[in-house]
mmCIF file of C-alpha atoms and ligand atoms in Angstrom:
data_model
loop_
_atom_site.group_PDB
_atom_site.id
_atom_site.type_symbol
_atom_site.label_atom_id
_atom_site.label_comp_id
_atom_site.label_asym_id
_atom_site.label_seq_id
_atom_site.Cartn_x
_atom_site.Cartn_y
_atom_site.Cartn_z
ATOM 1 C CA MET A 1 0.003 -0.023 -0.014
ATOM 2 C CA ILE A 2 2.876 2.356 0.636
ATOM 3 C CA GLU A 3 4.048 1.852 -2.878
ATOM 4 C CA GLU A 4 0.570 2.659 -4.226
ATOM 5 C CA ARG A 5 0.412 5.838 -2.142
ATOM 6 C CA LEU A 6 3.819 7.020 -3.365
ATOM 7 C CA TYR A 7 2.775 6.185 -6.897
ATOM 8 C CA ARG A 8 -0.295 8.380 -6.583
ATOM 9 C CA GLU A 9 1.734 11.181 -5.007
ATOM 10 C CA VAL A 10 4.263 11.183 -7.813
ATOM 11 C CA LEU A 11 1.511 11.348 -10.431
ATOM 12 C CA LEU A 12 -0.538 13.989 -8.615
ATOM 13 C CA GLU A 13 2.501 16.170 -7.959
ATOM 14 C CA ARG A 14 3.456 16.155 -11.625
ATOM 15 C CA LEU A 15 -0.167 16.605 -12.814
ATOM 16 C CA GLU A 16 -0.649 19.608 -10.596
ATOM 17 C CA ASN A 17 2.732 21.068 -11.536
ATOM 18 C CA PRO A 18 3.357 19.966 -15.109
ATOM 19 C CA VAL A 19 6.838 20.561 -16.511
ATOM 20 C CA ALA A 20 7.520 21.041 -20.177
ATOM 21 C CA GLN A 21 3.847 21.320 -21.021
ATOM 22 C CA GLY A 22 3.063 23.685 -23.907
ATOM 23 C CA VAL A 23 2.743 24.203 -27.608
ATOM 24 C CA LEU A 24 5.425 25.625 -29.938
ATOM 25 C CA THR A 25 4.299 27.703 -32.877
ATOM 26 C CA LYS A 26 7.261 26.697 -35.091
ATOM 27 C CA PRO A 27 8.690 23.372 -33.905
ATOM 28 C CA ASP A 28 11.515 21.780 -35.904
ATOM 29 C CA LEU A 29 10.125 18.342 -35.266
ATOM 30 C CA GLU A 30 6.757 17.097 -33.951
ATOM 31 C CA ALA A 31 4.607 14.074 -33.767
ATOM 32 C CA ARG A 32 1.329 13.086 -32.372
ATOM 33 C CA LEU A 33 -0.106 9.693 -31.581
ATOM 34 C CA VAL A 34 -3.410 8.499 -30.271
ATOM 35 C CA ASN A 35 -3.784 5.360 -28.245
ATOM 36 C CA PRO A 36 -6.348 3.458 -30.387
ATOM 37 C CA ILE A 37 -7.721 1.677 -27.358
ATOM 38 C CA CYS A 38 -8.739 4.688 -25.288
ATOM 39 C CA GLY A 39 -8.383 7.707 -27.555
ATOM 40 C CA ASP A 40 -5.799 9.425 -25.355
ATOM 41 C CA GLU A 41 -3.288 11.484 -27.295
ATOM 42 C CA VAL A 42 0.167 13.045 -26.830
ATOM 43 C CA LEU A 43 1.803 15.637 -29.026
ATOM 44 C CA ILE A 44 5.553 16.228 -28.624
ATOM 45 C CA GLN A 45 7.283 19.168 -30.275
ATOM 46 C CA LEU A 46 10.976 19.903 -30.441
ATOM 47 C CA LYS A 47 13.240 22.843 -31.162
ATOM 48 C CA VAL A 48 16.515 21.469 -32.505
ATOM 49 C CA LYS A 49 19.803 23.116 -33.242
ATOM 50 C CA ASN A 50 22.918 21.266 -34.427
ATOM 51 C CA HIS A 51 21.292 17.954 -33.645
ATOM 52 C CA ILE A 52 20.721 18.945 -30.029
ATOM 53 C CA ILE A 53 17.249 19.399 -28.502
ATOM 54 C CA GLU A 54 16.984 22.954 -27.302
ATOM 55 C CA GLN A 55 13.401 22.729 -26.153
ATOM 56 C CA ALA A 56 10.922 19.903 -25.809
ATOM 57 C CA VAL A 57 7.284 20.344 -24.926
ATOM 58 C CA TYR A 58 4.316 18.105 -24.804
ATOM 59 C CA SER A 59 0.585 18.572 -24.891
ATOM 60 C CA GLY A 60 -2.248 16.211 -25.061
ATOM 61 C CA ASP A 61 -5.308 14.787 -23.417
ATOM 62 C CA GLY A 62 -5.377 11.528 -21.593
ATOM 63 C CA CYS A 63 -4.879 9.505 -18.480
ATOM 64 C CA ALA A 64 -2.505 10.587 -15.712
ATOM 65 C CA ILE A 65 0.239 8.151 -16.606
ATOM 66 C CA SER A 66 0.298 9.121 -20.315
ATOM 67 C CA GLN A 67 0.566 12.845 -19.522
ATOM 68 C CA VAL A 68 2.955 12.485 -16.593
ATOM 69 C CA SER A 69 5.359 10.339 -18.567
ATOM 70 C CA ALA A 70 5.200 12.831 -21.424
ATOM 71 C CA SER A 71 6.179 15.516 -18.935
ATOM 72 C CA PHE A 72 9.048 13.605 -17.487
ATOM 73 C CA LEU A 73 10.292 12.575 -20.903
ATOM 74 C CA ALA A 74 10.108 16.062 -22.394
ATOM 75 C CA GLU A 75 11.920 17.505 -19.395
ATOM 76 C CA SER A 76 14.644 14.846 -19.515
ATOM 77 C CA ILE A 77 15.541 15.236 -23.230
ATOM 78 C CA THR A 78 16.216 18.933 -23.281
ATOM 79 C CA GLY A 79 19.953 19.413 -24.095
ATOM 80 C CA LYS A 80 20.331 15.905 -25.462
ATOM 81 C CA LYS A 81 21.546 14.855 -28.910
ATOM 82 C CA LEU A 82 19.017 13.447 -31.264
ATOM 83 C CA GLU A 83 20.999 10.238 -31.625
ATOM 84 C CA LYS A 84 20.600 9.667 -27.899
ATOM 85 C CA ILE A 85 16.904 10.017 -28.173
ATOM 86 C CA ARG A 86 16.796 7.058 -30.518
ATOM 87 C CA LYS A 87 18.327 4.896 -27.859
ATOM 88 C CA ILE A 88 15.795 5.618 -25.149
ATOM 89 C CA LYS A 89 14.015 2.315 -24.151
ATOM 90 C CA LYS A 90 11.067 1.221 -22.135
ATOM 91 C CA ASN A 91 13.016 0.907 -18.892
ATOM 92 C CA ASP A 92 14.326 4.488 -19.217
ATOM 93 C CA ILE A 93 10.688 5.688 -19.147
ATOM 94 C CA LEU A 94 9.901 3.543 -16.193
ATOM 95 C CA ASN A 95 12.962 4.823 -14.386
ATOM 96 C CA LEU A 96 11.839 8.414 -15.121
ATOM 97 C CA LEU A 97 8.408 7.650 -13.686
ATOM 98 C CA GLY A 98 9.960 5.939 -10.683
ATOM 99 C CA ILE A 99 7.145 3.451 -10.607
ATOM 100 C CA ASN A 100 6.080 0.355 -12.449
ATOM 101 C CA PRO A 101 2.583 1.030 -13.838
ATOM 102 C CA GLY A 102 1.903 -2.661 -14.305
ATOM 103 C CA PRO A 103 1.070 -4.481 -17.525
ATOM 104 C CA SER A 104 -2.363 -2.863 -18.010
ATOM 105 C CA ARG A 105 -0.963 0.666 -17.932
ATOM 106 C CA LEU A 106 2.311 0.045 -19.682
ATOM 107 C CA LYS A 107 0.920 1.322 -23.020
ATOM 108 C CA CYS A 108 -0.048 4.535 -21.229
ATOM 109 C CA ALA A 109 3.535 4.972 -19.903
ATOM 110 C CA LEU A 110 5.123 4.288 -23.300
ATOM 111 C CA LEU A 111 2.880 6.422 -25.466
ATOM 112 C CA SER A 112 5.054 9.479 -25.146
ATOM 113 C CA LEU A 113 8.193 7.492 -26.121
ATOM 114 C CA GLU A 114 6.468 6.251 -29.236
ATOM 115 C CA VAL A 115 5.508 9.847 -30.042
ATOM 116 C CA LEU A 116 9.070 11.149 -29.427
ATOM 117 C CA GLN A 117 10.721 8.472 -31.530
ATOM 118 C CA LYS A 118 8.234 9.134 -34.342
ATOM 119 C CA ALA A 119 9.180 12.845 -34.209
ATOM 120 C CA VAL A 120 12.852 12.156 -34.201
ATOM 121 C CA ASP A 121 12.600 9.653 -37.090
ATOM 122 C CA GLN A 122 10.974 12.119 -39.449
HETATM 123 FE FE1 FES B 201 -5.320 5.959 -22.511
HETATM 124 FE FE2 FES B 201 -3.715 5.635 -20.543
HETATM 125 S S1 FES B 201 -5.794 5.097 -20.509
HETATM 126 S S2 FES B 201 -3.154 6.260 -22.508
#
């Protein structure tokens, strides 16, 4: 139960104080995906200079885990090289979240990573 309480606190804290949430008017790269099962969506936009991410923002509408993971992910990639983004894996997202969402919510946690890699692969 302690783990579940901490899990909720992490999500609520980030939901109430979102980091890297926003919309860029002229992003260099962007992608949006919708989870076909629930309809939740995440948009990630990047400003890139010399193959380095200068700014990353997310927006969207969806469950707490999808939006919180997008926030943590966007925050974590600022200042990183594009080639490093391509190497981000499932476990990196789970480490950012600091929790294991369980099999039923794994798709929620990984939606933002799918979006980010789609944006970078353009
Ligand atoms: Fe839709 Fe989580 S329930 S992404």
